[in-house]
Amino acid sequence: MSDIEYFWRLPTHGDGRQAHDKHTRGEWNRTPAALRKAPGQVHGEPDGFGYIDYLSQVARAAEIAGFTGALVPTGAISYQSWTVAAALARETRRLRFLVAHQAGYTEPHFLAQTAATLQAISGGRIDINWITGGDSAAQRAIGDQLDHARRYARTGELIEVVKGYWQSAPYSHHGELYRIDNGGLKSPLREQPIPRTFLVGSSEPALAVSGAHADVYLVWAEPLEGNRQQFEAARAAARSAGREDQMKFGVRVDIIARETDEEAWGEARRLHETATASTLKQFADLGREPRAPSTESAGAQRQWAMHQGYVGKSFDDLIVGPSLWAGFSLLRGGPSCGLIGSYSSIAERLAEYIDIGATHFVLASNPHLEEAWRVGEEVLPRVPAALQRLQELRSGSSRAPISIPEPASV
């Protein structure tokens, strides 16, 4: 492995320095309009800025700070991911956009044309994070009536059809869900590079689709051995599909990094104190409150196992490994586990993930603008030395050494 890629999450449903309901940036909070920014007010009148202006700042900070790309999330409460990526592609120069796309949203021909157009606009800077969906109740809320297994079958078929439609005109496909006769993109769109495929999921159907199609298999961070087992399961699925050498691995994780461990854990405790009953009520209103996950989501079950809904759990009860805390979904929804520590400690943890096979990271921290600079300047440059120290500690191991490049200069 020679290339480690770092992506930064774009906060497409608000941002700030406290728990989600107390954010001041964007309109996804309970903060009075007069105290919000992007959009904000001057003398009681709109200041002319929107939240996309803030997202532009975050994207450009990540780009200049040395990140490879940015994750553009998708969700019922977020800005639409393709629209955001299209807007920000014109605001950046080399930043890649990992666009989250749920398979049930569009037909193959429309998705192929949309992605190829954005490749042309951005100069080939688009990757796709394919989302299969959550539990069936959440899917029915957006008109998706397929069950868990059929949703993953759809994801696999859609990826196949999009690629065929993109590059193999005249293209015909008669499958379980899609039928196309003599279709396909025409020049110049068909000459655009097909985006890399990022996939997630720990269930058997998810692993089968990842094994057949993933360029990068992503996991949510958890104690190291758990993620190692997930990588091994995905590698076995890729081996069964005859493409083991084509799959790489990635970790998605929020972080809180400061000069010292004490400062970082102090900041985490401060943030934890801002998560109140009001925070949980807003998550409930949005359908994102911590609750026992559906048996359909193996990944959510793995996260749930580390916090059990936070009932009776203190801050310290949620420390589940070195620098690893399972309380992040109390602050902003989403995955529970994140890394907390000094710049050197976080670099050491990232090096450990690289050591078990990770080559891609999707990192995040609130507020995303300031923290993109902090992580890019203080954490990423420390990872090569941390990895070197780790390799020296196990120099007698049979595992081959790993080399990674220095992050892009700022």
Short mmCIF file of N, CA and C in Angstrom, two decimals, residues 172-280:
data_model
loop_
_atom_site.label_atom_id
_atom_site.label_comp_id
_atom_site.label_asym_id
_atom_site.label_seq_id
_atom_site.Cartn_x
_atom_site.Cartn_y
_atom_site.Cartn_z
N SER A 172 -27.73 -3.03 -23.12
CA SER A 172 -29.01 -3.64 -22.75
C SER A 172 -28.82 -4.44 -21.47
N HIS A 173 -29.85 -4.42 -20.64
CA HIS A 173 -29.80 -5.16 -19.37
C HIS A 173 -31.21 -5.59 -19.01
N HIS A 174 -31.40 -6.87 -18.74
CA HIS A 174 -32.68 -7.39 -18.28
C HIS A 174 -32.44 -8.09 -16.95
N GLY A 175 -32.63 -7.35 -15.86
CA GLY A 175 -32.32 -7.88 -14.54
C GLY A 175 -33.54 -7.99 -13.67
N GLU A 176 -33.28 -8.19 -12.37
CA GLU A 176 -34.35 -8.36 -11.40
C GLU A 176 -35.16 -7.08 -11.26
N LEU A 177 -34.48 -5.92 -11.27
CA LEU A 177 -35.15 -4.65 -11.01
C LEU A 177 -35.07 -3.66 -12.17
N TYR A 178 -34.08 -3.80 -13.03
CA TYR A 178 -33.87 -2.82 -14.09
C TYR A 178 -33.87 -3.50 -15.45
N ARG A 179 -34.51 -2.84 -16.42
CA ARG A 179 -34.53 -3.31 -17.80
C ARG A 179 -34.20 -2.14 -18.72
N ILE A 180 -33.17 -2.32 -19.52
CA ILE A 180 -32.75 -1.28 -20.46
C ILE A 180 -32.49 -1.95 -21.81
N ASP A 181 -32.95 -1.33 -22.88
CA ASP A 181 -32.71 -1.84 -24.22
C ASP A 181 -31.99 -0.78 -25.06
N ASN A 182 -30.77 -1.11 -25.45
CA ASN A 182 -29.99 -0.28 -26.37
C ASN A 182 -29.86 1.16 -25.90
N GLY A 183 -29.50 1.30 -24.62
CA GLY A 183 -29.28 2.63 -24.06
C GLY A 183 -27.80 2.91 -23.91
N GLY A 184 -27.50 3.97 -23.15
CA GLY A 184 -26.11 4.29 -22.86
C GLY A 184 -25.77 5.74 -23.09
N LEU A 185 -24.75 6.21 -22.37
CA LEU A 185 -24.27 7.57 -22.55
C LEU A 185 -23.57 7.71 -23.89
N LYS A 186 -23.66 8.91 -24.45
CA LYS A 186 -22.97 9.23 -25.68
C LYS A 186 -21.80 10.16 -25.37
N SER A 187 -20.92 10.32 -26.32
CA SER A 187 -19.82 11.26 -26.16
C SER A 187 -20.38 12.68 -26.01
N PRO A 188 -19.76 13.53 -25.20
CA PRO A 188 -18.49 13.31 -24.49
C PRO A 188 -18.64 12.73 -23.09
N LEU A 189 -19.89 12.53 -22.61
CA LEU A 189 -20.05 12.08 -21.24
C LEU A 189 -19.49 10.67 -21.04
N ARG A 190 -19.62 9.81 -22.03
CA ARG A 190 -19.18 8.43 -21.85
C ARG A 190 -17.67 8.33 -21.65
N GLU A 191 -16.92 9.36 -22.05
CA GLU A 191 -15.47 9.34 -21.88
C GLU A 191 -15.04 9.77 -20.47
N GLN A 192 -15.96 10.26 -19.67
CA GLN A 192 -15.61 10.68 -18.30
C GLN A 192 -15.28 9.44 -17.45
N PRO A 193 -14.34 9.58 -16.50
CA PRO A 193 -13.98 8.44 -15.66
C PRO A 193 -15.11 8.02 -14.74
N ILE A 194 -15.33 6.71 -14.63
CA ILE A 194 -16.35 6.21 -13.71
C ILE A 194 -15.88 6.41 -12.27
N PRO A 195 -16.72 6.98 -11.40
CA PRO A 195 -16.31 7.21 -10.01
C PRO A 195 -15.96 5.91 -9.29
N ARG A 196 -15.04 6.02 -8.35
CA ARG A 196 -14.74 4.87 -7.50
C ARG A 196 -15.95 4.54 -6.63
N THR A 197 -16.07 3.26 -6.29
CA THR A 197 -17.20 2.76 -5.51
C THR A 197 -16.77 2.53 -4.06
N PHE A 198 -17.38 3.28 -3.13
CA PHE A 198 -17.20 3.09 -1.69
C PHE A 198 -18.47 2.43 -1.16
N LEU A 199 -18.31 1.34 -0.41
CA LEU A 199 -19.46 0.62 0.13
C LEU A 199 -19.27 0.33 1.61
N VAL A 200 -20.38 0.18 2.30
CA VAL A 200 -20.38 -0.11 3.74
C VAL A 200 -21.32 -1.28 4.00
N GLY A 201 -21.27 -1.81 5.21
CA GLY A 201 -22.22 -2.82 5.63
C GLY A 201 -21.56 -4.08 6.14
N SER A 202 -22.11 -4.65 7.22
CA SER A 202 -21.54 -5.83 7.87
C SER A 202 -22.39 -7.07 7.74
N SER A 203 -23.61 -6.95 7.22
CA SER A 203 -24.46 -8.13 7.07
C SER A 203 -23.97 -8.98 5.91
N GLU A 204 -24.47 -10.19 5.81
CA GLU A 204 -24.05 -11.07 4.70
C GLU A 204 -24.40 -10.48 3.34
N PRO A 205 -25.63 -9.95 3.14
CA PRO A 205 -25.91 -9.33 1.83
C PRO A 205 -25.00 -8.15 1.54
N ALA A 206 -24.68 -7.35 2.58
CA ALA A 206 -23.80 -6.19 2.38
C ALA A 206 -22.40 -6.63 1.98
N LEU A 207 -21.88 -7.65 2.64
CA LEU A 207 -20.54 -8.13 2.32
C LEU A 207 -20.49 -8.72 0.91
N ALA A 208 -21.55 -9.38 0.49
CA ALA A 208 -21.56 -9.95 -0.85
C ALA A 208 -21.49 -8.85 -1.90
N VAL A 209 -22.26 -7.77 -1.71
CA VAL A 209 -22.24 -6.66 -2.66
C VAL A 209 -20.88 -5.96 -2.63
N SER A 210 -20.33 -5.76 -1.42
CA SER A 210 -19.01 -5.12 -1.31
C SER A 210 -17.94 -5.97 -1.98
N GLY A 211 -18.00 -7.27 -1.75
CA GLY A 211 -17.01 -8.15 -2.36
C GLY A 211 -17.03 -8.07 -3.86
N ALA A 212 -18.21 -7.91 -4.44
CA ALA A 212 -18.34 -7.89 -5.89
C ALA A 212 -18.03 -6.53 -6.50
N HIS A 213 -18.19 -5.44 -5.72
CA HIS A 213 -18.14 -4.12 -6.35
C HIS A 213 -17.24 -3.08 -5.67
N ALA A 214 -16.91 -3.23 -4.39
CA ALA A 214 -16.26 -2.12 -3.67
C ALA A 214 -14.83 -1.91 -4.13
N ASP A 215 -14.52 -0.66 -4.45
CA ASP A 215 -13.12 -0.24 -4.57
C ASP A 215 -12.57 0.06 -3.18
N VAL A 216 -13.44 0.62 -2.32
CA VAL A 216 -13.08 0.88 -0.92
C VAL A 216 -14.23 0.41 -0.04
N TYR A 217 -13.92 -0.46 0.92
CA TYR A 217 -14.91 -0.94 1.89
C TYR A 217 -14.73 -0.13 3.17
N LEU A 218 -15.78 0.59 3.57
CA LEU A 218 -15.73 1.49 4.72
C LEU A 218 -16.37 0.87 5.95
N VAL A 219 -15.79 1.16 7.12
CA VAL A 219 -16.38 0.76 8.39
C VAL A 219 -16.44 1.97 9.31
N TRP A 220 -17.36 1.92 10.27
CA TRP A 220 -17.36 2.88 11.35
C TRP A 220 -16.33 2.43 12.39
N ALA A 221 -15.63 3.37 12.96
CA ALA A 221 -14.60 3.01 13.93
C ALA A 221 -15.20 2.32 15.15
N GLU A 222 -14.48 1.34 15.64
CA GLU A 222 -14.78 0.67 16.90
C GLU A 222 -13.46 0.11 17.42
N PRO A 223 -13.42 -0.57 18.55
CA PRO A 223 -12.15 -1.13 19.00
C PRO A 223 -11.46 -1.91 17.88
N LEU A 224 -10.16 -1.80 17.82
CA LEU A 224 -9.37 -2.20 16.66
C LEU A 224 -9.66 -3.63 16.19
N GLU A 225 -9.78 -4.56 17.11
CA GLU A 225 -9.98 -5.95 16.72
C GLU A 225 -11.30 -6.13 15.96
N GLY A 226 -12.32 -5.39 16.36
CA GLY A 226 -13.59 -5.47 15.64
C GLY A 226 -13.46 -5.02 14.20
N ASN A 227 -12.77 -3.91 13.99
CA ASN A 227 -12.56 -3.44 12.62
C ASN A 227 -11.67 -4.38 11.83
N ARG A 228 -10.70 -5.00 12.48
CA ARG A 228 -9.87 -5.99 11.79
C ARG A 228 -10.73 -7.15 11.29
N GLN A 229 -11.65 -7.60 12.12
CA GLN A 229 -12.54 -8.70 11.71
C GLN A 229 -13.43 -8.29 10.55
N GLN A 230 -13.90 -7.04 10.55
CA GLN A 230 -14.71 -6.57 9.44
C GLN A 230 -13.91 -6.54 8.14
N PHE A 231 -12.66 -6.07 8.22
CA PHE A 231 -11.80 -6.07 7.03
C PHE A 231 -11.60 -7.49 6.50
N GLU A 232 -11.37 -8.42 7.42
CA GLU A 232 -11.14 -9.80 6.99
C GLU A 232 -12.39 -10.39 6.34
N ALA A 233 -13.56 -10.09 6.88
CA ALA A 233 -14.79 -10.59 6.29
C ALA A 233 -15.01 -10.01 4.89
N ALA A 234 -14.73 -8.71 4.72
CA ALA A 234 -14.88 -8.10 3.40
C ALA A 234 -13.84 -8.63 2.43
N ARG A 235 -12.63 -8.86 2.93
CA ARG A 235 -11.57 -9.41 2.07
C ARG A 235 -11.95 -10.81 1.59
N ALA A 236 -12.55 -11.61 2.47
CA ALA A 236 -12.98 -12.94 2.08
C ALA A 236 -14.08 -12.87 1.02
N ALA A 237 -14.99 -11.89 1.15
CA ALA A 237 -16.04 -11.72 0.16
C ALA A 237 -15.46 -11.32 -1.19
N ALA A 238 -14.47 -10.43 -1.16
CA ALA A 238 -13.81 -10.02 -2.41
C ALA A 238 -13.06 -11.20 -3.03
N ARG A 239 -12.45 -12.02 -2.19
CA ARG A 239 -11.73 -13.21 -2.68
C ARG A 239 -12.70 -14.15 -3.39
N SER A 240 -13.87 -14.33 -2.82
CA SER A 240 -14.88 -15.21 -3.43
C SER A 240 -15.34 -14.67 -4.78
N ALA A 241 -15.28 -13.34 -4.92
CA ALA A 241 -15.69 -12.71 -6.17
C ALA A 241 -14.53 -12.58 -7.16
N GLY A 242 -13.36 -13.08 -6.77
CA GLY A 242 -12.20 -13.03 -7.65
C GLY A 242 -11.59 -11.66 -7.80
N ARG A 243 -11.74 -10.80 -6.78
CA ARG A 243 -11.22 -9.44 -6.89
C ARG A 243 -10.60 -8.96 -5.58
N GLU A 244 -9.95 -9.85 -4.86
CA GLU A 244 -9.34 -9.49 -3.58
C GLU A 244 -8.34 -8.36 -3.75
N ASP A 245 -7.57 -8.37 -4.83
CA ASP A 245 -6.53 -7.36 -5.01
C ASP A 245 -7.10 -6.01 -5.43
N GLN A 246 -8.41 -5.92 -5.67
CA GLN A 246 -9.03 -4.67 -6.10
C GLN A 246 -9.70 -3.91 -4.97
N MET A 247 -9.79 -4.51 -3.78
CA MET A 247 -10.48 -3.87 -2.67
C MET A 247 -9.50 -3.23 -1.70
N LYS A 248 -9.80 -1.98 -1.33
CA LYS A 248 -9.07 -1.29 -0.27
C LYS A 248 -10.04 -1.05 0.89
N PHE A 249 -9.51 -0.56 2.01
CA PHE A 249 -10.31 -0.46 3.22
C PHE A 249 -10.23 0.94 3.81
N GLY A 250 -11.32 1.37 4.43
CA GLY A 250 -11.37 2.69 5.02
C GLY A 250 -12.11 2.71 6.33
N VAL A 251 -11.86 3.76 7.12
CA VAL A 251 -12.47 3.94 8.44
C VAL A 251 -13.09 5.34 8.50
N ARG A 252 -14.34 5.39 8.92
CA ARG A 252 -15.01 6.67 9.15
C ARG A 252 -15.05 6.92 10.65
N VAL A 253 -14.51 8.08 11.09
CA VAL A 253 -14.42 8.33 12.52
C VAL A 253 -14.36 9.82 12.81
N ASP A 254 -15.14 10.25 13.81
CA ASP A 254 -15.04 11.60 14.34
C ASP A 254 -13.89 11.66 15.34
N ILE A 255 -13.28 12.83 15.48
CA ILE A 255 -12.17 12.98 16.41
C ILE A 255 -12.28 14.29 17.17
N ILE A 256 -11.70 14.29 18.36
CA ILE A 256 -11.46 15.52 19.12
C ILE A 256 -9.98 15.52 19.45
N ALA A 257 -9.22 16.40 18.83
CA ALA A 257 -7.77 16.44 18.98
C ALA A 257 -7.34 17.79 19.56
N ARG A 258 -6.47 17.73 20.55
CA ARG A 258 -5.92 18.94 21.15
C ARG A 258 -4.43 18.73 21.43
N GLU A 259 -3.78 19.72 21.95
CA GLU A 259 -2.33 19.65 22.20
C GLU A 259 -1.98 18.52 23.15
N THR A 260 -2.81 18.32 24.18
CA THR A 260 -2.56 17.25 25.14
C THR A 260 -3.79 16.37 25.27
N ASP A 261 -3.59 15.17 25.80
CA ASP A 261 -4.73 14.29 26.07
C ASP A 261 -5.71 14.93 27.03
N GLU A 262 -5.17 15.60 28.05
CA GLU A 262 -6.03 16.22 29.06
C GLU A 262 -6.94 17.27 28.42
N GLU A 263 -6.38 18.09 27.54
CA GLU A 263 -7.19 19.11 26.88
C GLU A 263 -8.27 18.46 26.01
N ALA A 264 -7.92 17.41 25.31
CA ALA A 264 -8.89 16.76 24.41
C ALA A 264 -10.03 16.14 25.20
N TRP A 265 -9.72 15.43 26.26
CA TRP A 265 -10.78 14.81 27.06
C TRP A 265 -11.59 15.88 27.79
N GLY A 266 -10.95 16.98 28.16
CA GLY A 266 -11.70 18.08 28.76
C GLY A 266 -12.70 18.68 27.78
N GLU A 267 -12.29 18.82 26.53
CA GLU A 267 -13.22 19.33 25.51
C GLU A 267 -14.36 18.35 25.28
N ALA A 268 -14.06 17.06 25.28
CA ALA A 268 -15.12 16.06 25.11
C ALA A 268 -16.13 16.13 26.25
N ARG A 269 -15.62 16.29 27.47
CA ARG A 269 -16.54 16.40 28.62
C ARG A 269 -17.38 17.66 28.52
N ARG A 270 -16.77 18.76 28.05
CA ARG A 270 -17.54 20.00 27.90
C ARG A 270 -18.66 19.80 26.88
N LEU A 271 -18.36 19.17 25.73
CA LEU A 271 -19.37 18.91 24.73
C LEU A 271 -20.46 18.00 25.27
N HIS A 272 -20.05 16.98 26.04
CA HIS A 272 -21.02 16.04 26.61
C HIS A 272 -22.00 16.76 27.51
N GLU A 273 -21.54 17.76 28.23
CA GLU A 273 -22.40 18.51 29.14
C GLU A 273 -23.42 19.36 28.39
N THR A 274 -23.15 19.67 27.10
CA THR A 274 -24.11 20.46 26.33
C THR A 274 -25.22 19.59 25.74
N ALA A 275 -25.07 18.27 25.81
CA ALA A 275 -26.12 17.37 25.32
C ALA A 275 -27.15 17.18 26.42
N THR A 276 -28.29 17.81 26.27
CA THR A 276 -29.33 17.83 27.29
C THR A 276 -30.59 17.13 26.78
N ALA A 277 -31.63 17.19 27.59
CA ALA A 277 -32.91 16.63 27.16
C ALA A 277 -33.39 17.28 25.87
N SER A 278 -33.07 18.57 25.70
CA SER A 278 -33.44 19.27 24.48
C SER A 278 -32.77 18.66 23.26
N THR A 279 -31.51 18.24 23.43
CA THR A 279 -30.78 17.59 22.33
C THR A 279 -31.47 16.30 21.93
N LEU A 280 -31.79 15.48 22.91
CA LEU A 280 -32.44 14.21 22.62
C LEU A 280 -33.83 14.41 22.02
#
